[in-house]
C-alpha positions as semicolon CSV with decimal commas, in nm:
position;residue;x (nm);y (nm);z (nm)
1;M;5,491;6,629;8,313
2;N;5,454;6,728;8,677
3;N;5,642;7,039;8,785
4;P;5,925;6,917;9,016
5;Y;5,891;7,233;9,226
6;G;5,561;7,101;9,360
7;Y;5,758;6,839;9,556
8;I;6,065;7,057;9,621
9;N;5,869;7,350;9,761
10;G;5,663;7,122;9,982
11;R;5,990;7,001;10,136
12;V;6,122;7,357;10,168
13;R;5,804;7,463;10,349
14;M;5,864;7,178;10,593
15;M;6,221;7,305;10,641
16;R;6,081;7,648;10,726
17;T;5,909;7,499;11,030
18;A;6,258;7,434;11,174
19;L;6,345;7,806;11,168
20;V;6,350;7,982;11,504
21;E;6,012;8,147;11,558
22;A;5,991;8,522;11,611
23;R;5,868;8,467;11,967
24;S;6,167;8,246;12,051
25;M;6,402;8,500;11,894
26;D;6,251;8,774;12,112
27;E;6,286;8,552;12,420
28;A;6,653;8,490;12,333
29;A;6,708;8,865;12,299
30;G;6,541;8,919;12,636
31;T;6,761;8,679;12,833
32;V;6,968;8,827;13,114
33;N;7,306;8,672;13,032
34;Y;7,496;8,443;12,797
35;Q;7,419;8,119;12,984
36;E;7,049;8,202;12,986
37;F;7,070;8,274;12,612
38;L;7,222;7,929;12,551
39;R;6,951;7,770;12,762
40;Q;6,686;7,945;12,556
41;L;6,858;7,841;12,234
42;S;6,858;7,478;12,351
43;E;6,477;7,492;12,346
44;T;6,466;7,574;11,975
45;P;6,515;7,346;11,670
46;L;6,887;7,438;11,681
47;R;6,942;7,234;11,997
48;E;7,078;6,924;11,819
49;D;7,354;7,130;11,657
50;L;7,470;7,320;11,966
51;G;7,727;7,056;12,065
52;D;8,019;7,208;12,258
53;A;7,858;7,553;12,261
54;T;7,676;7,464;12,585
55;A;7,978;7,303;12,755
56;Q;8,134;7,459;13,064
57;G;8,373;7,734;12,961
58;A;8,262;7,740;12,597
59;G;8,265;8,076;12,424
60;L;8,163;8,251;12,104
61;G;8,387;8,031;11,891
62;Q;8,183;7,725;11,980
63;L;7,858;7,917;11,925
64;D;7,973;8,027;11,579
65;E;8,065;7,668;11,493
66;A;7,723;7,547;11,608
67;L;7,535;7,808;11,407
68;S;7,750;7,744;11,099
69;R;7,689;7,370;11,136
70;N;7,314;7,427;11,147
71;S;7,320;7,658;10,846
72;L;7,531;7,419;10,641
73;K;7,301;7,129;10,725
74;A;6,998;7,325;10,602
75;I;7,172;7,414;10,275
76;Q;7,288;7,056;10,218
77;Q;6,932;6,937;10,275
78;L;6,803;7,189;10,022
79;R;7,058;7,077;9,763
80;S;6,972;6,711;9,821
81;I;6,605;6,744;9,723
82;A;6,657;6,901;9,379
83;T;6,774;6,752;9,051
84;G;6,790;6,871;8,691
85;Q;6,697;7,232;8,617
86;P;6,574;7,304;8,975
87;A;6,915;7,190;9,106
88;R;7,088;7,428;8,866
89;E;6,861;7,712;8,978
90;I;6,925;7,641;9,346
91;E;7,300;7,636;9,278
92;A;7,257;7,980;9,119
93;L;7,079;8,101;9,434
94;L;7,365;7,967;9,648
95;L;7,612;8,189;9,461
96;R;7,511;8,469;9,699
97;Y;7,715;8,294;9,971
98;D;8,012;8,261;9,736
99;L;7,985;8,635;9,672
100;Q;7,976;8,714;10,044
101;N;8,267;8,482;10,117
102;V;8,487;8,615;9,837
103;K;8,415;8,973;9,948
104;T;8,512;8,874;10,304
105;L;8,835;8,723;10,173
106;V;8,917;9,030;9,963
107;R;8,856;9,269;10,254
108;G;9,053;9,055;10,496
109;V;9,353;9,001;10,269
110;Q;9,360;9,364;10,158
111;N;9,347;9,485;10,519
112;G;9,620;9,244;10,635
113;R;9,402;9,044;10,874
114;S;9,517;8,704;10,998
115;A;9,392;8,389;10,828
116;D;9,209;8,286;11,146
117;D;9,025;8,619;11,164
118;I;8,925;8,594;10,800
119;V;8,800;8,235;10,832
120;A;8,591;8,338;11,135
121;G;8,393;8,570;10,906
122;L;8,328;8,312;10,634
123;L;8,004;8,121;10,583
124;P;8,024;7,742;10,535
125;A;7,774;7,765;10,251
126;G;7,761;7,829;9,879
127;T;7,937;7,627;9,611
128;I;8,306;7,690;9,692
129;P;8,448;7,403;9,904
130;W;8,528;7,500;10,264
131;S;8,886;7,374;10,230
132;V;8,938;7,611;9,935
133;L;8,805;7,907;10,134
134;Q;9,033;7,821;10,427
135;G;9,334;7,797;10,199
136;A;9,245;8,122;10,022
137;A;9,237;8,304;10,359
138;Q;9,615;8,248;10,379
139;S;9,680;8,451;10,062
140;A;9,946;8,721;10,093
141;D;9,769;8,967;9,863
142;V;9,463;9,002;9,642
143;P;9,634;8,887;9,317
144;S;9,743;8,561;9,485
145;L;9,393;8,525;9,632
146;A;9,246;8,565;9,285
147;Q;9,488;8,306;9,149
148;T;9,392;8,055;9,420
149;L;9,019;8,103;9,362
150;S;9,051;8,086;8,985
151;V;9,134;7,716;9,019
152;A;8,859;7,594;9,254
153;G;8,658;7,904;9,344
154;G;8,371;7,842;9,106
155;K;8,201;8,117;8,911
156;V;8,268;8,392;9,166
157;G;8,635;8,295;9,186
158;T;8,657;8,329;8,808
159;I;8,490;8,671;8,830
160;L;8,748;8,789;9,086
161;R;9,035;8,666;8,867
162;A;8,896;8,857;8,568
163;A;8,854;9,173;8,779
164;V;9,212;9,163;8,907
165;S;9,347;9,086;8,560
166;G;9,149;9,384;8,432
167;G;9,325;9,618;8,674
168;A;9,075;9,644;8,961
169;N;9,261;9,706;9,288
170;S;9,059;9,934;9,517
171;L;8,805;9,768;9,744
172;L;8,514;9,946;9,572
173;D;8,639;9,846;9,225
174;L;8,676;9,484;9,331
175;E;8,341;9,461;9,510
176;V;8,147;9,621;9,224
177;A;8,320;9,394;8,971
178;L;8,217;9,096;9,186
179;D;7,859;9,226;9,204
180;Q;7,841;9,280;8,829
181;G;7,968;8,931;8,750
182;Y;7,753;8,771;9,020
183;Y;7,429;8,921;8,893
184;R;7,513;8,823;8,536
185;A;7,565;8,464;8,654
186;V;7,247;8,452;8,863
187;L;7,023;8,598;8,594
188;A;7,168;8,349;8,348
189;G;7,102;8,063;8,590
190;V;6,740;8,118;8,695
191;R;6,435;8,098;8,470
192;G;6,140;8,175;8,695
193;S;5,993;8,519;8,626
194;G;5,922;8,578;8,995
195;V;6,280;8,512;9,103
196;R;6,419;8,715;8,814
197;R;6,195;9,002;8,922
198;Y;6,336;8,975;9,275
199;F;6,692;9,000;9,146
200;T;6,612;9,303;8,930
201;R;6,486;9,468;9,249
202;E;6,803;9,364;9,436
203;I;7,015;9,514;9,157
204;D;6,822;9,843;9,179
205;V;6,880;9,853;9,554
206;R;7,249;9,773;9,518
207;N;7,290;10,045;9,255
208;I;7,136;10,304;9,486
209;L;7,364;10,200;9,773
210;I;7,672;10,220;9,549
211;A;7,561;10,560;9,419
212;R;7,533;10,682;9,778
213;Q;7,887;10,562;9,847
214;L;8,009;10,771;9,553
215;R;7,857;11,095;9,681
216;G;8,117;11,362;9,740
217;G;8,344;11,219;9,472
218;A;8,338;11,194;9,097
219;P;8,041;10,976;8,986
220;N;8,145;10,711;8,736
221;V;7,912;10,487;8,541
222;R;8,160;10,198;8,557
223;Y;8,024;10,126;8,904
224;F;7,672;10,074;8,769
225;I;7,534;9,716;8,774
226;P;7,324;9,632;8,464
227;G;7,009;9,422;8,495
228;G;6,784;9,632;8,719
229;R;6,439;9,763;8,635
230;D;6,378;10,098;8,801
231;V;6,725;10,253;8,827
232;T;6,895;10,347;8,499
233;E;7,254;10,459;8,439
234;A;7,127;10,818;8,429
235;D;6,947;10,770;8,763
236;F;7,263;10,618;8,909
237;L;7,477;10,918;8,815
238;R;7,209;11,160;8,934
239;I;7,180;10,989;9,276
240;A;7,559;10,976;9,307
241;G;7,555;11,351;9,245
242;G;7,322;11,408;9,541
243;D;6,971;11,387;9,391
244;N;6,730;11,178;9,600
245;S;6,447;11,131;9,348
246;V;6,379;10,785;9,204
247;A;6,111;10,647;8,974
248;A;5,996;10,380;9,223
249;P;5,855;10,557;9,534
250;D;5,941;10,271;9,771
251;L;6,311;10,312;9,687
252;Q;6,306;10,677;9,796
253;G;6,376;10,587;10,157
254;I;6,717;10,448;10,061
255;T;6,823;10,769;9,889
256;E;6,688;10,990;10,169
257;A;6,826;10,798;10,469
258;A;7,045;11,009;10,699
259;D;7,349;10,785;10,654
260;L;7,465;10,474;10,470
261;G;7,387;10,247;10,767
262;G;7,028;10,368;10,770
263;A;7,006;10,323;10,394
264;E;7,131;9,964;10,421
265;A;6,873;9,885;10,692
266;I;6,590;10,017;10,472
267;A;6,731;9,821;10,178
268;R;6,725;9,498;10,380
269;R;6,362;9,553;10,478
270;L;6,263;9,614;10,115
271;L;6,440;9,298;10,001
272;D;6,284;9,097;10,285
273;E;5,943;9,205;10,159
274;A;6,038;9,129;9,799
275;S;6,154;8,774;9,887
276;R;5,832;8,707;10,082
277;N;5,627;8,829;9,787
278;V;5,809;8,609;9,537
279;A;5,768;8,306;9,766
280;M;5,392;8,358;9,768
281;A;5,370;8,426;9,394
282;D;5,613;8,156;9,280
283;A;5,451;7,844;9,423
284;L;5,589;7,628;9,141
285;G;5,929;7,791;9,102
286;P;6,251;7,868;9,293
287;G;6,103;8,165;9,480
288;V;6,018;7,951;9,784
289;A;6,381;7,836;9,810
290;L;6,504;8,193;9,765
291;D;6,288;8,312;10,053
292;F;6,396;8,022;10,275
293;L;6,765;8,093;10,217
294;R;6,716;8,459;10,301
295;R;6,523;8,375;10,620
296;K;6,788;8,122;10,725
297;E;7,069;8,370;10,666
298;Q;6,891;8,632;10,877
299;E;6,818;8,382;11,154
300;I;7,185;8,291;11,190
301;A;7,297;8,654;11,170
302;R;7,053;8,765;11,439
303;L;7,146;8,477;11,671
304;R;7,514;8,565;11,632
305;L;7,436;8,926;11,722
306;I;7,232;8,827;12,026
307;G;7,498;8,578;12,139
308;R;7,771;8,842;12,123
309;A;7,553;9,095;12,303
310;K;7,488;8,852;12,589
311;F;7,851;8,737;12,603
312;Y;7,982;9,094;12,633
313;G;7,699;9,221;12,852
314;L;7,542;9,478;12,618
315;S;7,232;9,653;12,746
316;K;6,887;9,581;12,602
317;D;6,885;9,919;12,429
318;E;7,225;9,856;12,271
319;L;7,116;9,512;12,151
320;Q;6,790;9,648;12,012
321;K;6,981;9,909;11,814
322;E;7,207;9,639;11,671
323;L;6,908;9,419;11,577
324;E;6,727;9,706;11,409
325;G;7,029;9,759;11,188
326;A;7,064;9,388;11,103
């Protein structure tokens, strides 16, 4: 039987040609003002989704809607070309957006932000219906949020409900519980060895970042995420205690970074490289889709950053600093 990923990955490679090229991204970053940025954006494959973003008097709200519309269209296209086991694996990959959205909801509700502010930070992607996310943003507190998402919030909603029922209430407790449940679900949902190897690397990176957050306090193994390859529970506790040594030399930069922001930037670069590698090695598996989703996510994030910089008149140096951290 022919491997269905032969067809699927051919389509995904075609979808990659619609991503904004590095040269166009640099030209957008080099524009002198917001209107010039929009003009440059209208010369990229995103032009058909810009809509009201280019209208007279339009602002960042319209730009965000346009970028979200483009991202959602790409994800819907990806979902439409897969059936059977590949469809189930792609759904597992899309859980990353559910995780991000539920974390955004938890932070927003816990910090007392308005529903509109919370919705503005959500991604119209993943497996949780947009209407459910919008309704969840109106929750009065985290327990009611967990209750809402337990009904129609998919796997990640169920994970949040279990965490709250288990007594998690601090932001760190809730986010780590979400991470732990998310990685269990993803590793159970994907079969390809290349993609599984990528996620073991992502778990190692996440464990190091969490361990860094715990420095200066009392290290606790309950914050450790199982499933990694190069970072053990003992390594986790040692890093949380201030030790920078790790078994994998390329992870050393995360432990040694001057601050958490620098560590997160290094982590992103390592995971970018890991996703590119799995895409090349996993020609007949879900690695190509994984890499596409990561590239698309970064494209939208960078365009949002550039748009805000041009709208508020940030200098080139300020924008470059923001992009280097993205």
